[in-house]
Amino acid sequence: MSEYIPSPTDWVAEQVELYEGSQGTKGFTLRDTGLPVVIVTNRGVKTGAVRKTPLMRVVDGDNYILVGSQGGSPKHPHWVHNLKADSKVEIRDEAAVYSMKVREVVDSVERQRLWDIAVATFPNYKLYQEKTDRVIPVFLAEPTH
Ligand code: F42
């Protein structure tokens, strides 16, 4: 088992600790929004370390949609590079943990469909896209059987 390196952003690391430490019974919403969050566990492309990232819970059937918005910042979050290099992830959704494989969605029709679901779930994504020149990456996580 590789070393786990917590996020250097305090409130993010604290959310991960509360969520995982309570087996998904606490800390599963985004601060004052009350909207649910999942924890994505994956491997860092450079360090090989275990990384854990809270993201909004956006679902499409059994699949999860992962949106690399990072508040509309000018650069992609690091986890985007990690997921492009290694598609194997675990997703914790409250008490449930799923093994999944992710892919970046590049087909424009498919991306639009998933983006619309994401914005309907978390309307701030639309504001974040308006804030930045980069096209916010969208990933689809599908169960591995
Ligand atoms: N971020 C989103 O992009 N989308 C969301 O829907 C979202 C929801 C959300 C809900 C709750 C919450 O607490 C946070 C939420 N966030 C959301 C923020 C999200 O959890 C991440 O903090 C944010 O997206 C930034 O991701 P990041 O991977 O850039 O994390 C930074 C702070 C970080 O940890 N950076 C590390 C560092 O040391 O600076 C590097 C991490 C890393 O993965 N390094 C790799 C390695 O090898 O280990 C190399 C990566 C590379 O770029 O090559």
JSON list of C-alpha atoms and ligand atoms in Angstrom, two decimals:
[
{"chain": "A", "resi": 1, "resn": "MET", "atom": "CA", "xyz": [0.00, 0.00, 0.00]},
{"chain": "A", "resi": 2, "resn": "SER", "atom": "CA", "xyz": [1.48, 3.38, -0.98]},
{"chain": "A", "resi": 3, "resn": "GLU", "atom": "CA", "xyz": [1.65, 6.36, 1.28]},
{"chain": "A", "resi": 4, "resn": "TYR", "atom": "CA", "xyz": [-1.43, 8.59, 1.48]},
{"chain": "A", "resi": 5, "resn": "ILE", "atom": "CA", "xyz": [-0.64, 12.27, 0.95]},
{"chain": "A", "resi": 6, "resn": "PRO", "atom": "CA", "xyz": [-3.48, 14.52, 2.14]},
{"chain": "A", "resi": 7, "resn": "SER", "atom": "CA", "xyz": [-4.45, 17.61, 0.15]},
{"chain": "A", "resi": 8, "resn": "PRO", "atom": "CA", "xyz": [-2.41, 20.71, 1.10]},
{"chain": "A", "resi": 9, "resn": "THR", "atom": "CA", "xyz": [-5.70, 22.63, 1.21]},
{"chain": "A", "resi": 10, "resn": "ASP", "atom": "CA", "xyz": [-6.85, 22.41, 4.82]},
{"chain": "A", "resi": 11, "resn": "TRP", "atom": "CA", "xyz": [-10.62, 22.43, 4.38]},
{"chain": "A", "resi": 12, "resn": "VAL", "atom": "CA", "xyz": [-10.36, 19.77, 1.67]},
{"chain": "A", "resi": 13, "resn": "ALA", "atom": "CA", "xyz": [-8.11, 17.51, 3.78]},
{"chain": "A", "resi": 14, "resn": "GLU", "atom": "CA", "xyz": [-10.47, 17.98, 6.73]},
{"chain": "A", "resi": 15, "resn": "GLN", "atom": "CA", "xyz": [-13.49, 17.00, 4.65]},
{"chain": "A", "resi": 16, "resn": "VAL", "atom": "CA", "xyz": [-11.71, 13.83, 3.50]},
{"chain": "A", "resi": 17, "resn": "GLU", "atom": "CA", "xyz": [-10.76, 12.95, 7.08]},
{"chain": "A", "resi": 18, "resn": "LEU", "atom": "CA", "xyz": [-14.28, 13.45, 8.42]},
{"chain": "A", "resi": 19, "resn": "TYR", "atom": "CA", "xyz": [-15.95, 11.63, 5.51]},
{"chain": "A", "resi": 20, "resn": "GLU", "atom": "CA", "xyz": [-13.59, 8.63, 5.43]},
{"chain": "A", "resi": 21, "resn": "GLY", "atom": "CA", "xyz": [-13.08, 8.50, 9.19]},
{"chain": "A", "resi": 22, "resn": "SER", "atom": "CA", "xyz": [-16.83, 8.17, 9.74]},
{"chain": "A", "resi": 23, "resn": "GLN", "atom": "CA", "xyz": [-17.23, 5.57, 6.95]},
{"chain": "A", "resi": 24, "resn": "GLY", "atom": "CA", "xyz": [-19.30, 8.09, 5.02]},
{"chain": "A", "resi": 25, "resn": "THR", "atom": "CA", "xyz": [-21.74, 9.00, 7.77]},
{"chain": "A", "resi": 26, "resn": "LYS", "atom": "CA", "xyz": [-20.36, 12.53, 8.31]},
{"chain": "A", "resi": 27, "resn": "GLY", "atom": "CA", "xyz": [-18.94, 15.29, 6.16]},
{"chain": "A", "resi": 28, "resn": "PHE", "atom": "CA", "xyz": [-20.59, 14.18, 2.94]},
{"chain": "A", "resi": 29, "resn": "THR", "atom": "CA", "xyz": [-21.96, 17.55, 1.86]},
{"chain": "A", "resi": 30, "resn": "LEU", "atom": "CA", "xyz": [-20.24, 20.66, 0.54]},
{"chain": "A", "resi": 31, "resn": "ARG", "atom": "CA", "xyz": [-20.20, 23.16, 3.40]},
{"chain": "A", "resi": 32, "resn": "ASP", "atom": "CA", "xyz": [-23.27, 25.42, 3.33]},
{"chain": "A", "resi": 33, "resn": "THR", "atom": "CA", "xyz": [-24.76, 24.07, 0.05]},
{"chain": "A", "resi": 34, "resn": "GLY", "atom": "CA", "xyz": [-26.00, 20.84, 1.65]},
{"chain": "A", "resi": 35, "resn": "LEU", "atom": "CA", "xyz": [-25.20, 19.09, -1.65]},
{"chain": "A", "resi": 36, "resn": "PRO", "atom": "CA", "xyz": [-23.62, 15.63, -1.54]},
{"chain": "A", "resi": 37, "resn": "VAL", "atom": "CA", "xyz": [-19.98, 14.95, -2.27]},
{"chain": "A", "resi": 38, "resn": "VAL", "atom": "CA", "xyz": [-18.07, 11.78, -3.18]},
{"chain": "A", "resi": 39, "resn": "ILE", "atom": "CA", "xyz": [-14.44, 10.97, -2.38]},
{"chain": "A", "resi": 40, "resn": "VAL", "atom": "CA", "xyz": [-12.29, 9.87, -5.31]},
{"chain": "A", "resi": 41, "resn": "THR", "atom": "CA", "xyz": [-9.20, 7.84, -4.37]},
{"chain": "A", "resi": 42, "resn": "ASN", "atom": "CA", "xyz": [-6.50, 7.43, -6.98]},
{"chain": "A", "resi": 43, "resn": "ARG", "atom": "CA", "xyz": [-2.76, 7.38, -7.48]},
{"chain": "A", "resi": 44, "resn": "GLY", "atom": "CA", "xyz": [-0.56, 10.44, -8.14]},
{"chain": "A", "resi": 45, "resn": "VAL", "atom": "CA", "xyz": [1.16, 10.28, -11.51]},
{"chain": "A", "resi": 46, "resn": "LYS", "atom": "CA", "xyz": [4.48, 11.67, -10.24]},
{"chain": "A", "resi": 47, "resn": "THR", "atom": "CA", "xyz": [4.59, 10.54, -6.61]},
{"chain": "A", "resi": 48, "resn": "GLY", "atom": "CA", "xyz": [2.73, 7.23, -6.96]},
{"chain": "A", "resi": 49, "resn": "ALA", "atom": "CA", "xyz": [1.09, 8.23, -3.66]},
{"chain": "A", "resi": 50, "resn": "VAL", "atom": "CA", "xyz": [-2.55, 7.70, -2.78]},
{"chain": "A", "resi": 51, "resn": "ARG", "atom": "CA", "xyz": [-4.58, 10.85, -3.34]},
{"chain": "A", "resi": 52, "resn": "LYS", "atom": "CA", "xyz": [-8.10, 11.56, -2.11]},
{"chain": "A", "resi": 53, "resn": "THR", "atom": "CA", "xyz": [-10.24, 14.27, -3.67]},
{"chain": "A", "resi": 54, "resn": "PRO", "atom": "CA", "xyz": [-13.77, 15.31, -2.71]},
{"chain": "A", "resi": 55, "resn": "LEU", "atom": "CA", "xyz": [-15.91, 16.15, -5.74]},
{"chain": "A", "resi": 56, "resn": "MET", "atom": "CA", "xyz": [-19.61, 16.90, -6.13]},
{"chain": "A", "resi": 57, "resn": "ARG", "atom": "CA", "xyz": [-21.71, 13.77, -6.48]},
{"chain": "A", "resi": 58, "resn": "VAL", "atom": "CA", "xyz": [-23.02, 13.86, -10.04]},
{"chain": "A", "resi": 59, "resn": "VAL", "atom": "CA", "xyz": [-24.59, 10.60, -11.18]},
{"chain": "A", "resi": 60, "resn": "ASP", "atom": "CA", "xyz": [-25.68, 9.15, -14.50]},
{"chain": "A", "resi": 61, "resn": "GLY", "atom": "CA", "xyz": [-27.24, 5.77, -13.75]},
{"chain": "A", "resi": 62, "resn": "ASP", "atom": "CA", "xyz": [-24.52, 3.62, -12.12]},
{"chain": "A", "resi": 63, "resn": "ASN", "atom": "CA", "xyz": [-21.82, 5.99, -13.36]},
{"chain": "A", "resi": 64, "resn": "TYR", "atom": "CA", "xyz": [-20.35, 9.10, -11.78]},
{"chain": "A", "resi": 65, "resn": "ILE", "atom": "CA", "xyz": [-19.49, 12.30, -13.63]},
{"chain": "A", "resi": 66, "resn": "LEU", "atom": "CA", "xyz": [-16.33, 14.00, -12.36]},
{"chain": "A", "resi": 67, "resn": "VAL", "atom": "CA", "xyz": [-15.96, 17.70, -13.20]},
{"chain": "A", "resi": 68, "resn": "GLY", "atom": "CA", "xyz": [-12.53, 19.38, -13.03]},
{"chain": "A", "resi": 69, "resn": "SER", "atom": "CA", "xyz": [-13.87, 22.85, -12.27]},
{"chain": "A", "resi": 70, "resn": "GLN", "atom": "CA", "xyz": [-11.73, 23.81, -9.28]},
{"chain": "A", "resi": 71, "resn": "GLY", "atom": "CA", "xyz": [-13.79, 26.97, -8.80]},
{"chain": "A", "resi": 72, "resn": "GLY", "atom": "CA", "xyz": [-13.09, 28.17, -12.36]},
{"chain": "A", "resi": 73, "resn": "SER", "atom": "CA", "xyz": [-9.35, 28.53, -11.76]},
{"chain": "A", "resi": 74, "resn": "PRO", "atom": "CA", "xyz": [-7.15, 29.05, -14.85]},
{"chain": "A", "resi": 75, "resn": "LYS", "atom": "CA", "xyz": [-5.43, 25.65, -14.50]},
{"chain": "A", "resi": 76, "resn": "HIS", "atom": "CA", "xyz": [-6.75, 22.12, -14.37]},
{"chain": "A", "resi": 77, "resn": "PRO", "atom": "CA", "xyz": [-6.63, 20.56, -10.93]},
{"chain": "A", "resi": 78, "resn": "HIS", "atom": "CA", "xyz": [-3.76, 18.08, -10.43]},
{"chain": "A", "resi": 79, "resn": "TRP", "atom": "CA", "xyz": [-6.16, 15.16, -10.10]},
{"chain": "A", "resi": 80, "resn": "VAL", "atom": "CA", "xyz": [-7.09, 15.62, -13.78]},
{"chain": "A", "resi": 81, "resn": "HIS", "atom": "CA", "xyz": [-3.52, 14.72, -14.78]},
{"chain": "A", "resi": 82, "resn": "ASN", "atom": "CA", "xyz": [-3.52, 11.81, -12.37]},
{"chain": "A", "resi": 83, "resn": "LEU", "atom": "CA", "xyz": [-6.73, 10.37, -13.82]},
{"chain": "A", "resi": 84, "resn": "LYS", "atom": "CA", "xyz": [-5.51, 10.74, -17.39]},
{"chain": "A", "resi": 85, "resn": "ALA", "atom": "CA", "xyz": [-2.39, 8.74, -16.51]},
{"chain": "A", "resi": 86, "resn": "ASP", "atom": "CA", "xyz": [-4.08, 6.06, -14.39]},
{"chain": "A", "resi": 87, "resn": "SER", "atom": "CA", "xyz": [-7.77, 5.42, -14.87]},
{"chain": "A", "resi": 88, "resn": "LYS", "atom": "CA", "xyz": [-8.26, 3.18, -11.85]},
{"chain": "A", "resi": 89, "resn": "VAL", "atom": "CA", "xyz": [-10.15, 4.86, -9.00]},
{"chain": "A", "resi": 90, "resn": "GLU", "atom": "CA", "xyz": [-12.24, 4.10, -5.96]},
{"chain": "A", "resi": 91, "resn": "ILE", "atom": "CA", "xyz": [-15.28, 6.21, -5.35]},
{"chain": "A", "resi": 92, "resn": "ARG", "atom": "CA", "xyz": [-16.80, 6.53, -1.91]},
{"chain": "A", "resi": 93, "resn": "ASP", "atom": "CA", "xyz": [-20.44, 7.58, -2.00]},
{"chain": "A", "resi": 94, "resn": "GLU", "atom": "CA", "xyz": [-21.44, 7.88, 1.65]},
{"chain": "A", "resi": 95, "resn": "ALA", "atom": "CA", "xyz": [-21.11, 4.34, 3.10]},
{"chain": "A", "resi": 96, "resn": "ALA", "atom": "CA", "xyz": [-20.60, 2.62, -0.28]},
{"chain": "A", "resi": 97, "resn": "VAL", "atom": "CA", "xyz": [-17.21, 2.25, -1.98]},
{"chain": "A", "resi": 98, "resn": "TYR", "atom": "CA", "xyz": [-16.97, 1.28, -5.66]},
{"chain": "A", "resi": 99, "resn": "SER", "atom": "CA", "xyz": [-14.02, 0.25, -7.84]},
{"chain": "A", "resi": 100, "resn": "MET", "atom": "CA", "xyz": [-14.28, 2.21, -11.05]},
{"chain": "A", "resi": 101, "resn": "LYS", "atom": "CA", "xyz": [-12.47, 3.10, -14.24]},
{"chain": "A", "resi": 102, "resn": "VAL", "atom": "CA", "xyz": [-12.54, 6.66, -15.52]},
{"chain": "A", "resi": 103, "resn": "ARG", "atom": "CA", "xyz": [-12.17, 8.18, -18.95]},
{"chain": "A", "resi": 104, "resn": "GLU", "atom": "CA", "xyz": [-12.15, 11.77, -20.05]},
{"chain": "A", "resi": 105, "resn": "VAL", "atom": "CA", "xyz": [-15.19, 12.48, -22.19]},
{"chain": "A", "resi": 106, "resn": "VAL", "atom": "CA", "xyz": [-14.03, 14.14, -25.41]},
{"chain": "A", "resi": 107, "resn": "ASP", "atom": "CA", "xyz": [-16.94, 13.42, -27.75]},
{"chain": "A", "resi": 108, "resn": "SER", "atom": "CA", "xyz": [-18.79, 16.74, -27.90]},
{"chain": "A", "resi": 109, "resn": "VAL", "atom": "CA", "xyz": [-22.31, 15.26, -27.91]},
{"chain": "A", "resi": 110, "resn": "GLU", "atom": "CA", "xyz": [-21.58, 12.94, -24.99]},
{"chain": "A", "resi": 111, "resn": "ARG", "atom": "CA", "xyz": [-19.77, 15.71, -23.10]},
{"chain": "A", "resi": 112, "resn": "GLN", "atom": "CA", "xyz": [-22.70, 18.10, -23.54]},
{"chain": "A", "resi": 113, "resn": "ARG", "atom": "CA", "xyz": [-25.16, 15.52, -22.20]},
{"chain": "A", "resi": 114, "resn": "LEU", "atom": "CA", "xyz": [-23.01, 14.88, -19.14]},
{"chain": "A", "resi": 115, "resn": "TRP", "atom": "CA", "xyz": [-22.25, 18.59, -18.65]},
{"chain": "A", "resi": 116, "resn": "ASP", "atom": "CA", "xyz": [-25.98, 19.34, -18.61]},
{"chain": "A", "resi": 117, "resn": "ILE", "atom": "CA", "xyz": [-26.49, 16.74, -15.88]},
{"chain": "A", "resi": 118, "resn": "ALA", "atom": "CA", "xyz": [-23.57, 18.23, -13.93]},
{"chain": "A", "resi": 119, "resn": "VAL", "atom": "CA", "xyz": [-24.95, 21.78, -14.13]},
{"chain": "A", "resi": 120, "resn": "ALA", "atom": "CA", "xyz": [-28.44, 20.61, -13.16]},
{"chain": "A", "resi": 121, "resn": "THR", "atom": "CA", "xyz": [-26.88, 18.94, -10.10]},
{"chain": "A", "resi": 122, "resn": "PHE", "atom": "CA", "xyz": [-24.49, 21.76, -9.17]},
{"chain": "A", "resi": 123, "resn": "PRO", "atom": "CA", "xyz": [-25.36, 25.04, -10.95]},
{"chain": "A", "resi": 124, "resn": "ASN", "atom": "CA", "xyz": [-22.07, 26.69, -9.92]},
{"chain": "A", "resi": 125, "resn": "TYR", "atom": "CA", "xyz": [-20.29, 24.64, -12.58]},
{"chain": "A", "resi": 126, "resn": "LYS", "atom": "CA", "xyz": [-21.81, 26.98, -15.17]},
{"chain": "A", "resi": 127, "resn": "LEU", "atom": "CA", "xyz": [-20.39, 30.04, -13.38]},
{"chain": "A", "resi": 128, "resn": "TYR", "atom": "CA", "xyz": [-17.00, 28.35, -13.07]},
{"chain": "A", "resi": 129, "resn": "GLN", "atom": "CA", "xyz": [-16.91, 27.66, -16.83]},
{"chain": "A", "resi": 130, "resn": "GLU", "atom": "CA", "xyz": [-17.76, 31.32, -17.50]},
{"chain": "A", "resi": 131, "resn": "LYS", "atom": "CA", "xyz": [-14.89, 32.39, -15.23]},
{"chain": "A", "resi": 132, "resn": "THR", "atom": "CA", "xyz": [-12.16, 30.52, -17.11]},
{"chain": "A", "resi": 133, "resn": "ASP", "atom": "CA", "xyz": [-10.83, 30.22, -20.67]},
{"chain": "A", "resi": 134, "resn": "ARG", "atom": "CA", "xyz": [-9.99, 26.55, -20.29]},
{"chain": "A", "resi": 135, "resn": "VAL", "atom": "CA", "xyz": [-12.62, 23.98, -21.22]},
{"chain": "A", "resi": 136, "resn": "ILE", "atom": "CA", "xyz": [-13.47, 22.30, -17.92]},
{"chain": "A", "resi": 137, "resn": "PRO", "atom": "CA", "xyz": [-12.64, 18.61, -18.18]},
{"chain": "A", "resi": 138, "resn": "VAL", "atom": "CA", "xyz": [-15.42, 16.07, -17.67]},
{"chain": "A", "resi": 139, "resn": "PHE", "atom": "CA", "xyz": [-14.70, 12.45, -16.76]},
{"chain": "A", "resi": 140, "resn": "LEU", "atom": "CA", "xyz": [-17.04, 9.49, -16.59]},
{"chain": "A", "resi": 141, "resn": "ALA", "atom": "CA", "xyz": [-16.39, 6.84, -13.96]},
{"chain": "A", "resi": 142, "resn": "GLU", "atom": "CA", "xyz": [-17.85, 3.43, -14.75]},
{"chain": "A", "resi": 143, "resn": "PRO", "atom": "CA", "xyz": [-17.97, 0.37, -12.46]},
{"chain": "A", "resi": 144, "resn": "THR", "atom": "CA", "xyz": [-15.34, -2.33, -13.08]},
{"chain": "A", "resi": 145, "resn": "HIS", "atom": "CA", "xyz": [-16.86, -5.79, -12.93]},
{"chain": "B", "resi": 1, "resn": "F42", "atom": "N1", "xyz": [-13.02, 20.39, -7.24]},
{"chain": "B", "resi": 1, "resn": "F42", "atom": "C1", "xyz": [-13.41, 20.21, -8.49]},
{"chain": "B", "resi": 1, "resn": "F42", "atom": "O1", "xyz": [-12.60, 20.40, -9.43]},
{"chain": "B", "resi": 1, "resn": "F42", "atom": "N2", "xyz": [-14.68, 19.81, -8.79]},
{"chain": "B", "resi": 1, "resn": "F42", "atom": "C2", "xyz": [-15.63, 19.57, -7.82]},
{"chain": "B", "resi": 1, "resn": "F42", "atom": "O2", "xyz": [-16.74, 19.16, -8.12]},
{"chain": "B", "resi": 1, "resn": "F42", "atom": "C3", "xyz": [-15.22, 19.78, -6.45]},
{"chain": "B", "resi": 1, "resn": "F42", "atom": "C4", "xyz": [-16.10, 19.59, -5.36]},
{"chain": "B", "resi": 1, "resn": "F42", "atom": "C5", "xyz": [-15.62, 19.67, -4.06]},
{"chain": "B", "resi": 1, "resn": "F42", "atom": "C6", "xyz": [-16.46, 19.37, -2.97]},
{"chain": "B", "resi": 1, "resn": "F42", "atom": "C7", "xyz": [-15.97, 19.39, -1.68]},
{"chain": "B", "resi": 1, "resn": "F42", "atom": "C8", "xyz": [-14.63, 19.72, -1.46]},
{"chain": "B", "resi": 1, "resn": "F42", "atom": "O3", "xyz": [-14.15, 19.68, -0.20]},
{"chain": "B", "resi": 1, "resn": "F42", "atom": "C9", "xyz": [-13.78, 20.03, -2.51]},
{"chain": "B", "resi": 1, "resn": "F42", "atom": "C10", "xyz": [-14.26, 20.03, -3.83]},
{"chain": "B", "resi": 1, "resn": "F42", "atom": "N3", "xyz": [-13.43, 20.31, -4.90]},
{"chain": "B", "resi": 1, "resn": "F42", "atom": "C11", "xyz": [-13.89, 20.17, -6.20]},
{"chain": "B", "resi": 1, "resn": "F42", "atom": "C12", "xyz": [-12.01, 20.64, -4.69]},
{"chain": "B", "resi": 1, "resn": "F42", "atom": "C13", "xyz": [-11.19, 19.38, -4.93]},
{"chain": "B", "resi": 1, "resn": "F42", "atom": "O4", "xyz": [-11.35, 18.50, -3.85]},
{"chain": "B", "resi": 1, "resn": "F42", "atom": "C14", "xyz": [-9.69, 19.66, -5.13]},
{"chain": "B", "resi": 1, "resn": "F42", "atom": "O5", "xyz": [-9.16, 20.19, -3.95]},
{"chain": "B", "resi": 1, "resn": "F42", "atom": "C15", "xyz": [-9.41, 20.64, -6.25]},
{"chain": "B", "resi": 1, "resn": "F42", "atom": "O6", "xyz": [-10.05, 20.18, -7.44]},
{"chain": "B", "resi": 1, "resn": "F42", "atom": "C16", "xyz": [-7.92, 20.78, -6.49]},
{"chain": "B", "resi": 1, "resn": "F42", "atom": "O7", "xyz": [-7.39, 19.50, -6.82]},
{"chain": "B", "resi": 1, "resn": "F42", "atom": "P1", "xyz": [-5.81, 19.27, -6.91]},
{"chain": "B", "resi": 1, "resn": "F42", "atom": "O8", "xyz": [-5.62, 17.83, -7.29]},
{"chain": "B", "resi": 1, "resn": "F42", "atom": "O9", "xyz": [-5.16, 20.31, -7.75]},
{"chain": "B", "resi": 1, "resn": "F42", "atom": "O10", "xyz": [-5.46, 19.43, -5.38]},
{"chain": "B", "resi": 1, "resn": "F42", "atom": "C17", "xyz": [-4.45, 20.30, -4.93]},
{"chain": "B", "resi": 1, "resn": "F42", "atom": "C18", "xyz": [-4.87, 21.20, -3.78]},
{"chain": "B", "resi": 1, "resn": "F42", "atom": "C19", "xyz": [-3.38, 19.37, -4.45]},
{"chain": "B", "resi": 1, "resn": "F42", "atom": "O11", "xyz": [-3.62, 18.51, -3.63]},
{"chain": "B", "resi": 1, "resn": "F42", "atom": "N4", "xyz": [-2.24, 19.51, -5.02]},
{"chain": "B", "resi": 1, "resn": "F42", "atom": "C20", "xyz": [-1.09, 18.72, -4.65]},
{"chain": "B", "resi": 1, "resn": "F42", "atom": "C21", "xyz": [0.03, 19.63, -4.27]},
{"chain": "B", "resi": 1, "resn": "F42", "atom": "O12", "xyz": [0.87, 19.18, -3.57]},
{"chain": "B", "resi": 1, "resn": "F42", "atom": "O13", "xyz": [-0.05, 20.82, -4.67]},
{"chain": "B", "resi": 1, "resn": "F42", "atom": "C22", "xyz": [-0.64, 17.83, -5.78]},
{"chain": "B", "resi": 1, "resn": "F42", "atom": "C23", "xyz": [-1.55, 16.69, -5.88]},
{"chain": "B", "resi": 1, "resn": "F42", "atom": "C24", "xyz": [-1.15, 15.64, -6.89]},
{"chain": "B", "resi": 1, "resn": "F42", "atom": "O14", "xyz": [-2.05, 14.93, -7.27]},
{"chain": "B", "resi": 1, "resn": "F42", "atom": "N5", "xyz": [0.13, 15.45, -7.36]},
{"chain": "B", "resi": 1, "resn": "F42", "atom": "C25", "xyz": [0.44, 14.42, -8.31]},
{"chain": "B", "resi": 1, "resn": "F42", "atom": "C26", "xyz": [1.22, 13.27, -7.71]},
{"chain": "B", "resi": 1, "resn": "F42", "atom": "O15", "xyz": [1.99, 12.60, -8.44]},
{"chain": "B", "resi": 1, "resn": "F42", "atom": "O16", "xyz": [1.00, 12.97, -6.53]},
{"chain": "B", "resi": 1, "resn": "F42", "atom": "C27", "xyz": [1.05, 15.02, -9.57]},
{"chain": "B", "resi": 1, "resn": "F42", "atom": "C28", "xyz": [-0.01, 15.76, -10.33]},
{"chain": "B", "resi": 1, "resn": "F42", "atom": "C29", "xyz": [0.44, 16.45, -11.62]},
{"chain": "B", "resi": 1, "resn": "F42", "atom": "O17", "xyz": [-0.10, 17.55, -11.89]},
{"chain": "B", "resi": 1, "resn": "F42", "atom": "O18", "xyz": [1.27, 15.92, -12.35]}
]
